[in-house]
Amino acid sequence: MTRVFSGVKPTGHLTLGNYLGAMRQWAAVDQHRADSLFCIVDLHALTVDHDPARVRRLSRQAATLLLASGLDPELCTVFLQSHVDEHTRLSYVLECVATDGEMRRMIQYKEKSARERERGGSVRLSLLTYPVLMAADILAYGADEVPVGDDQTQHVELTRDLAVRFNQRYGHTFVVPKATPPKVAARVMNLQDPTSKMGKSDDSGPGIVYLLDEPDVVRKKVMRAVTDSGRDVEYDREARPGVSNLLEILAACTGGNPESLAAVYDSYGALKKDTAEAVVEVLRPVQARHRELCADPVYLEGVLRDGAEKARAMARPIVDTAYRAIGLLPPVAEPSLNSLNSLSAAR
């Protein structure tokens, strides 16, 4: 069976973009067609200045929302990255295969480090090297496919490069994965800046619909969305980014087509109203299930514990193979009771 790996980073509250661009596909398709692992990559949240209590809180919230979106622990594996040591074990080995130049060419490193320097802060080494940890996340499980948005495809390409390089130098060890971007709403844009992604780490709250926003808050944000000059409702990503973003969101929520939906509307107001209601209805069952799960924290803890055990059992043989391939001695096993008894008898 095809193996799929993907994850979410607990650096902010999950958004409509996360749901339409990834989580819904994971629940509706991926967990049914493949051996799927979905991970809260909490170690990645430590690459920038952070509040430890907030990371813990957002990690729990992200896990709860993954389940609320429809992921079934009986069908897939849901776990926290930091609960499986094989991620960091493999990351260092892959750092010994990656190059400094590869890390510095990563677009997200360039953008995030520039913003950090503008604020007068220092850039953590982990921000430079975390794409290697991301590669370890994927390669540790022998994943064939990585469902990601187009902003993460560069990291999957790095993962492929490292896997091929390792296999060529040290013998075939890793499956070479491929990125599989969602076909619909792969990149939901910010309602206040439709040329920028709706990111959970963004500071522009009015432009972001969070999965736990109340219905009236959702309606207010969508009704205040930035549109374009003119009055015609047309689907054109380049010339009409604001209206096109609303049409794509509406299409993703209703199963329609952005081009066809454009012909239905003759005003921005009607489009915004219908989009707002469609988003509210899409989020309604997710929010209801989230409330149920929050009322039963023991269930979530059990899911994460069992998920980590399953993930560890998958990753350990692959990581142990990589350690041997690159030249590391396996640990010396503790002598068994039978061996000790035999030794005593021989004496």
Short mmCIF file of C-alpha atoms in Angstrom, two decimals:
data_model
loop_
_atom_site.label_atom_id
_atom_site.label_comp_id
_atom_site.label_asym_id
_atom_site.label_seq_id
_atom_site.Cartn_x
_atom_site.Cartn_y
_atom_site.Cartn_z
CA MET A 1 0.00 0.00 0.00
CA THR A 2 1.15 3.55 -0.75
CA ARG A 3 2.42 5.34 2.36
CA VAL A 4 1.56 9.01 2.89
CA PHE A 5 3.12 11.41 5.40
CA SER A 6 2.18 14.99 6.14
CA GLY A 7 2.01 17.30 9.12
CA VAL A 8 1.02 20.62 10.62
CA LYS A 9 3.21 22.99 12.58
CA PRO A 10 1.75 24.35 15.86
CA THR A 11 2.88 27.94 15.36
CA GLY A 12 -0.61 29.40 15.20
CA HIS A 13 -4.28 28.52 15.18
CA LEU A 14 -5.24 26.35 12.20
CA THR A 15 -7.04 28.19 9.43
CA LEU A 16 -9.57 27.70 6.67
CA GLY A 17 -6.57 27.45 4.34
CA ASN A 18 -5.17 24.52 6.32
CA TYR A 19 -8.54 22.78 6.19
CA LEU A 20 -9.46 23.33 2.53
CA GLY A 21 -5.90 22.96 1.30
CA ALA A 22 -4.91 19.84 3.23
CA MET A 23 -6.86 18.49 6.20
CA ARG A 24 -10.11 17.80 4.38
CA GLN A 25 -8.25 15.87 1.67
CA TRP A 26 -6.43 13.84 4.33
CA ALA A 27 -9.71 12.84 5.95
CA ALA A 28 -11.82 12.29 2.83
CA VAL A 29 -9.26 10.60 0.60
CA ASP A 30 -5.76 9.90 1.88
CA GLN A 31 -6.53 7.94 5.05
CA HIS A 32 -8.78 5.62 3.02
CA ARG A 33 -6.49 4.97 0.06
CA ALA A 34 -3.09 4.78 1.75
CA ASP A 35 -1.14 3.87 4.88
CA SER A 36 -1.23 7.43 6.19
CA LEU A 37 0.65 9.23 8.95
CA PHE A 38 -0.31 12.72 10.09
CA CYS A 39 2.04 14.45 12.48
CA ILE A 40 1.99 17.59 14.60
CA VAL A 41 5.55 18.73 13.91
CA ASP A 42 6.08 20.49 17.22
CA LEU A 43 9.89 20.49 16.97
CA HIS A 44 9.60 22.80 13.96
CA ALA A 45 7.82 25.35 16.15
CA LEU A 46 11.04 25.86 18.13
CA THR A 47 12.98 27.38 15.21
CA VAL A 48 11.85 30.90 16.14
CA ASP A 49 11.20 32.76 19.38
CA HIS A 50 8.20 31.12 21.06
CA ASP A 51 6.23 30.76 24.27
CA PRO A 52 6.62 27.15 25.51
CA ALA A 53 3.14 27.09 27.05
CA ARG A 54 1.62 28.31 23.79
CA VAL A 55 3.41 25.62 21.77
CA ARG A 56 2.01 22.95 24.09
CA ARG A 57 -1.47 24.46 23.88
CA LEU A 58 -1.42 24.76 20.09
CA SER A 59 -0.02 21.24 19.72
CA ARG A 60 -2.97 19.83 21.63
CA GLN A 61 -5.40 22.02 19.71
CA ALA A 62 -3.92 20.96 16.36
CA ALA A 63 -4.20 17.27 17.26
CA THR A 64 -7.81 17.78 18.34
CA LEU A 65 -8.66 19.61 15.11
CA LEU A 66 -7.07 16.91 12.97
CA LEU A 67 -9.41 14.41 14.59
CA ALA A 68 -12.34 16.83 14.36
CA SER A 69 -11.72 17.22 10.64
CA GLY A 70 -12.38 13.51 10.19
CA LEU A 71 -9.09 11.68 10.70
CA ASP A 72 -9.82 8.26 12.19
CA PRO A 73 -7.11 6.64 14.38
CA GLU A 74 -8.40 3.27 13.21
CA LEU A 75 -7.50 4.21 9.63
CA CYS A 76 -4.40 6.39 10.03
CA THR A 77 -1.67 7.30 12.50
CA VAL A 78 -1.89 10.64 14.34
CA PHE A 79 1.00 11.58 16.62
CA LEU A 80 3.37 14.27 17.89
CA GLN A 81 6.79 14.53 16.27
CA SER A 82 8.59 15.02 19.58
CA HIS A 83 7.17 11.74 20.89
CA VAL A 84 9.16 9.72 18.34
CA ASP A 85 12.93 10.00 18.81
CA GLU A 86 13.66 8.63 15.35
CA HIS A 87 12.96 12.05 13.83
CA THR A 88 15.92 13.69 15.55
CA ARG A 89 18.10 10.58 15.27
CA LEU A 90 17.75 10.61 11.50
CA SER A 91 17.96 14.38 11.19
CA TYR A 92 21.60 14.49 12.29
CA VAL A 93 22.56 11.71 9.89
CA LEU A 94 20.95 13.64 7.04
CA GLU A 95 22.75 16.82 8.10
CA CYS A 96 25.91 14.86 7.35
CA VAL A 97 24.65 14.43 3.78
CA ALA A 98 23.17 17.90 3.17
CA THR A 99 25.24 20.96 2.30
CA ASP A 100 25.35 24.48 3.68
CA GLY A 101 24.50 25.90 0.26
CA GLU A 102 21.34 23.81 0.01
CA MET A 103 20.12 25.09 3.34
CA ARG A 104 20.76 28.74 2.53
CA ARG A 105 18.90 28.47 -0.77
CA MET A 106 15.67 27.51 0.96
CA ILE A 107 13.14 30.27 0.26
CA GLN A 108 11.50 30.08 3.68
CA TYR A 109 14.88 30.45 5.39
CA LYS A 110 15.64 33.56 3.34
CA GLU A 111 12.26 35.12 4.11
CA LYS A 112 12.08 34.23 7.81
CA SER A 113 15.69 35.11 8.57
CA ALA A 114 15.28 38.47 6.83
CA ARG A 115 12.18 39.25 8.93
CA GLU A 116 13.99 38.21 12.10
CA ARG A 117 16.95 40.49 11.32
CA GLU A 118 14.61 43.38 10.54
CA ARG A 119 13.14 43.00 14.03
CA GLY A 120 16.64 43.09 15.47
CA GLY A 121 16.53 39.47 16.58
CA SER A 122 19.05 36.70 16.11
CA VAL A 123 18.48 33.83 13.69
CA ARG A 124 18.51 30.40 15.29
CA LEU A 125 20.63 27.69 13.72
CA SER A 126 17.57 25.42 13.75
CA LEU A 127 15.85 27.78 11.29
CA LEU A 128 18.63 27.02 8.82
CA THR A 129 18.64 23.27 9.38
CA TYR A 130 14.96 22.49 9.90
CA PRO A 131 14.42 21.46 6.25
CA VAL A 132 16.70 18.52 7.04
CA LEU A 133 14.50 17.64 10.02
CA MET A 134 11.53 17.84 7.65
CA ALA A 135 13.32 15.43 5.34
CA ALA A 136 13.88 13.10 8.28
CA ASP A 137 10.17 13.31 9.15
CA ILE A 138 9.36 11.95 5.70
CA LEU A 139 12.20 9.52 5.05
CA ALA A 140 11.94 7.83 8.47
CA TYR A 141 8.64 6.28 7.39
CA GLY A 142 9.43 5.27 3.85
CA ALA A 143 6.72 7.62 2.63
CA ASP A 144 5.86 7.48 -1.06
CA GLU A 145 3.79 10.66 -1.14
CA VAL A 146 3.80 13.95 0.76
CA PRO A 147 0.60 16.02 0.38
CA VAL A 148 1.78 19.63 0.62
CA GLY A 149 0.87 23.08 -0.62
CA ASP A 150 2.99 24.68 -3.31
CA ASP A 151 4.93 26.67 -0.70
CA GLN A 152 6.42 23.44 0.65
CA THR A 153 7.38 21.70 -2.59
CA GLN A 154 10.96 23.02 -2.35
CA HIS A 155 11.39 21.14 0.92
CA VAL A 156 10.10 17.93 -0.61
CA GLU A 157 12.55 18.38 -3.49
CA LEU A 158 15.36 18.69 -0.92
CA THR A 159 14.09 15.50 0.72
CA ARG A 160 14.26 13.72 -2.63
CA ASP A 161 17.79 15.00 -3.24
CA LEU A 162 19.00 13.83 0.17
CA ALA A 163 17.40 10.41 -0.25
CA VAL A 164 18.99 9.89 -3.66
CA ARG A 165 22.40 11.11 -2.46
CA PHE A 166 22.32 8.88 0.62
CA ASN A 167 21.25 5.86 -1.43
CA GLN A 168 24.04 6.43 -3.95
CA ARG A 169 26.76 6.87 -1.34
CA TYR A 170 25.78 4.32 1.28
CA GLY A 171 23.47 1.83 -0.39
CA HIS A 172 19.74 1.86 -0.99
CA THR A 173 18.07 2.86 2.28
CA PHE A 174 15.31 5.37 1.61
CA VAL A 175 12.20 5.52 -0.54
CA VAL A 176 12.38 8.65 -2.72
CA PRO A 177 9.05 10.44 -2.09
CA LYS A 178 7.09 12.79 -4.30
CA ALA A 179 5.03 15.86 -3.47
CA THR A 180 1.30 15.57 -4.19
CA PRO A 181 -0.28 19.03 -3.98
CA PRO A 182 -4.07 19.16 -3.55
CA LYS A 183 -6.02 19.72 -6.76
CA VAL A 184 -8.46 22.25 -5.30
CA ALA A 185 -7.77 25.28 -3.08
CA ALA A 186 -4.13 24.35 -2.68
CA ARG A 187 -3.42 27.88 -1.53
CA VAL A 188 -6.22 29.87 0.08
CA MET A 189 -5.20 33.50 0.19
CA ASN A 190 -5.47 36.15 2.91
CA LEU A 191 -8.80 37.97 2.73
CA GLN A 192 -7.11 41.34 3.35
CA ASP A 193 -4.14 40.66 1.07
CA PRO A 194 -5.21 38.20 -1.65
CA THR A 195 -1.68 38.04 -3.04
CA SER A 196 -0.45 36.39 0.20
CA LYS A 197 -1.21 32.96 1.63
CA MET A 198 -3.69 32.66 4.50
CA GLY A 199 -1.03 31.58 6.99
CA LYS A 200 -1.65 30.60 10.59
CA SER A 201 1.49 32.48 11.70
CA ASP A 202 0.34 35.69 10.00
CA ASP A 203 -0.35 38.77 12.10
CA SER A 204 -3.21 39.94 9.87
CA GLY A 205 -6.11 38.55 11.91
CA PRO A 206 -8.94 40.17 9.89
CA GLY A 207 -7.70 38.42 6.76
CA ILE A 208 -7.58 34.96 8.29
CA VAL A 209 -10.51 32.66 9.00
CA TYR A 210 -9.56 30.35 11.85
CA LEU A 211 -11.21 26.96 12.19
CA LEU A 212 -12.56 27.87 15.62
CA ASP A 213 -13.88 31.33 14.68
CA GLU A 214 -17.51 31.85 15.70
CA PRO A 215 -19.99 32.04 12.76
CA ASP A 216 -20.54 35.79 13.17
CA VAL A 217 -16.77 36.36 13.16
CA VAL A 218 -16.44 34.33 9.97
CA ARG A 219 -19.22 36.33 8.30
CA LYS A 220 -17.65 39.64 9.32
CA LYS A 221 -14.21 38.67 7.98
CA VAL A 222 -15.56 37.44 4.65
CA MET A 223 -17.87 40.42 4.15
CA ARG A 224 -14.90 42.74 4.74
CA ALA A 225 -12.64 40.86 2.31
CA VAL A 226 -10.65 43.01 -0.10
CA THR A 227 -11.97 42.83 -3.66
CA ASP A 228 -10.79 44.49 -6.86
CA SER A 229 -11.49 47.65 -8.82
CA GLY A 230 -14.56 47.49 -11.04
CA ARG A 231 -17.85 45.68 -10.44
CA ASP A 232 -17.71 42.61 -12.65
CA VAL A 233 -17.31 39.25 -10.96
CA GLU A 234 -14.60 37.52 -12.98
CA TYR A 235 -12.26 34.64 -12.21
CA ASP A 236 -8.75 35.85 -13.06
CA ARG A 237 -6.03 35.12 -10.51
CA GLU A 238 -3.63 37.73 -11.92
CA ALA A 239 -5.96 40.62 -12.70
CA ARG A 240 -8.66 40.01 -10.04
CA PRO A 241 -6.95 38.29 -7.08
CA GLY A 242 -9.51 39.37 -4.45
CA VAL A 243 -12.61 38.16 -6.27
CA SER A 244 -10.81 35.06 -7.52
CA ASN A 245 -9.87 34.13 -3.96
CA LEU A 246 -13.52 34.36 -2.87
CA LEU A 247 -14.62 32.29 -5.87
CA GLU A 248 -12.03 29.61 -5.07
CA ILE A 249 -13.10 29.47 -1.42
CA LEU A 250 -16.75 29.21 -2.42
CA ALA A 251 -15.95 26.52 -4.97
CA ALA A 252 -13.94 24.52 -2.44
CA CYS A 253 -16.74 24.74 0.12
CA THR A 254 -19.56 23.81 -2.26
CA GLY A 255 -17.84 21.50 -4.72
CA GLY A 256 -18.33 23.99 -7.55
CA ASN A 257 -16.04 25.48 -10.16
CA PRO A 258 -14.64 29.03 -9.79
CA GLU A 259 -15.15 29.92 -13.46
CA SER A 260 -18.74 28.67 -13.47
CA LEU A 261 -19.55 30.38 -10.19
CA ALA A 262 -18.31 33.73 -11.51
CA ALA A 263 -21.08 33.71 -14.09
CA VAL A 264 -23.70 33.35 -11.34
CA TYR A 265 -22.95 36.64 -9.59
CA ASP A 266 -23.42 40.23 -10.69
CA SER A 267 -22.21 41.88 -7.46
CA TYR A 268 -19.42 41.49 -4.94
CA GLY A 269 -21.89 41.70 -2.05
CA ALA A 270 -23.87 38.63 -3.12
CA LEU A 271 -20.66 36.68 -3.70
CA LYS A 272 -19.34 37.59 -0.26
CA LYS A 273 -22.60 36.68 1.46
CA ASP A 274 -22.79 33.25 -0.16
CA THR A 275 -19.09 32.61 0.48
CA ALA A 276 -19.47 33.52 4.15
CA GLU A 277 -22.43 31.17 4.61
CA ALA A 278 -20.63 28.37 2.77
CA VAL A 279 -17.60 28.72 5.05
CA VAL A 280 -19.80 28.74 8.17
CA GLU A 281 -21.49 25.52 7.06
CA VAL A 282 -18.19 23.79 6.22
CA LEU A 283 -16.77 24.66 9.64
CA ARG A 284 -19.91 23.80 11.63
CA PRO A 285 -19.32 20.01 11.95
CA VAL A 286 -15.61 20.49 12.60
CA GLN A 287 -16.31 22.86 15.46
CA ALA A 288 -19.00 20.58 16.91
CA ARG A 289 -16.67 17.58 16.89
CA HIS A 290 -13.88 19.73 18.37
CA ARG A 291 -16.11 20.57 21.34
CA GLU A 292 -16.85 16.88 21.89
CA LEU A 293 -13.16 15.97 21.82
CA CYS A 294 -12.21 18.78 24.21
CA ALA A 295 -14.67 17.32 26.70
CA ASP A 296 -12.79 14.00 26.62
CA PRO A 297 -9.04 14.78 26.98
CA VAL A 298 -8.25 11.18 27.95
CA TYR A 299 -9.32 10.04 24.48
CA LEU A 300 -6.90 12.46 22.78
CA GLU A 301 -4.04 11.37 25.03
CA GLY A 302 -4.72 7.74 24.12
CA VAL A 303 -4.76 8.54 20.41
CA LEU A 304 -1.42 10.35 20.64
CA ARG A 305 0.16 7.61 22.76
CA ASP A 306 -0.97 4.83 20.43
CA GLY A 307 -0.04 6.89 17.38
CA ALA A 308 3.50 7.45 18.66
CA GLU A 309 3.91 3.73 19.34
CA LYS A 310 2.79 2.84 15.81
CA ALA A 311 4.98 5.55 14.27
CA ARG A 312 8.01 4.44 16.29
CA ALA A 313 7.58 0.85 15.15
CA MET A 314 7.55 1.99 11.52
CA ALA A 315 10.46 4.42 11.77
CA ARG A 316 12.97 2.55 13.93
CA PRO A 317 13.97 -0.17 11.42
CA ILE A 318 14.53 2.43 8.68
CA VAL A 319 16.55 4.73 10.92
CA ASP A 320 18.60 1.81 12.30
CA THR A 321 19.36 0.78 8.71
CA ALA A 322 20.50 4.33 7.90
CA TYR A 323 22.79 4.33 10.95
CA ARG A 324 24.44 1.10 9.87
CA ALA A 325 24.70 2.22 6.25
CA ILE A 326 26.51 5.45 7.10
CA GLY A 327 29.03 3.63 9.29
CA LEU A 328 27.74 3.66 12.85
CA LEU A 329 28.06 0.59 15.04
CA PRO A 330 24.79 -0.79 16.40
CA PRO A 331 24.41 -0.58 20.18
CA VAL A 332 25.69 -3.55 22.17
CA ALA A 333 22.76 -5.57 23.39
CA GLU A 334 22.37 -6.39 27.07
CA PRO A 335 23.29 -10.03 27.72
CA SER A 336 20.24 -12.22 28.11
CA LEU A 337 19.51 -14.18 31.29
CA ASN A 338 20.24 -17.45 29.44
CA SER A 339 23.64 -16.14 28.36
CA LEU A 340 24.51 -15.17 31.91
CA ASN A 341 23.41 -18.57 33.22
CA SER A 342 25.51 -20.35 30.56
CA LEU A 343 28.52 -18.22 31.46
CA SER A 344 28.08 -19.02 35.16
CA ALA A 345 27.75 -22.75 34.41
CA ALA A 346 30.90 -22.70 32.30
CA ARG A 347 32.84 -21.23 35.18
#
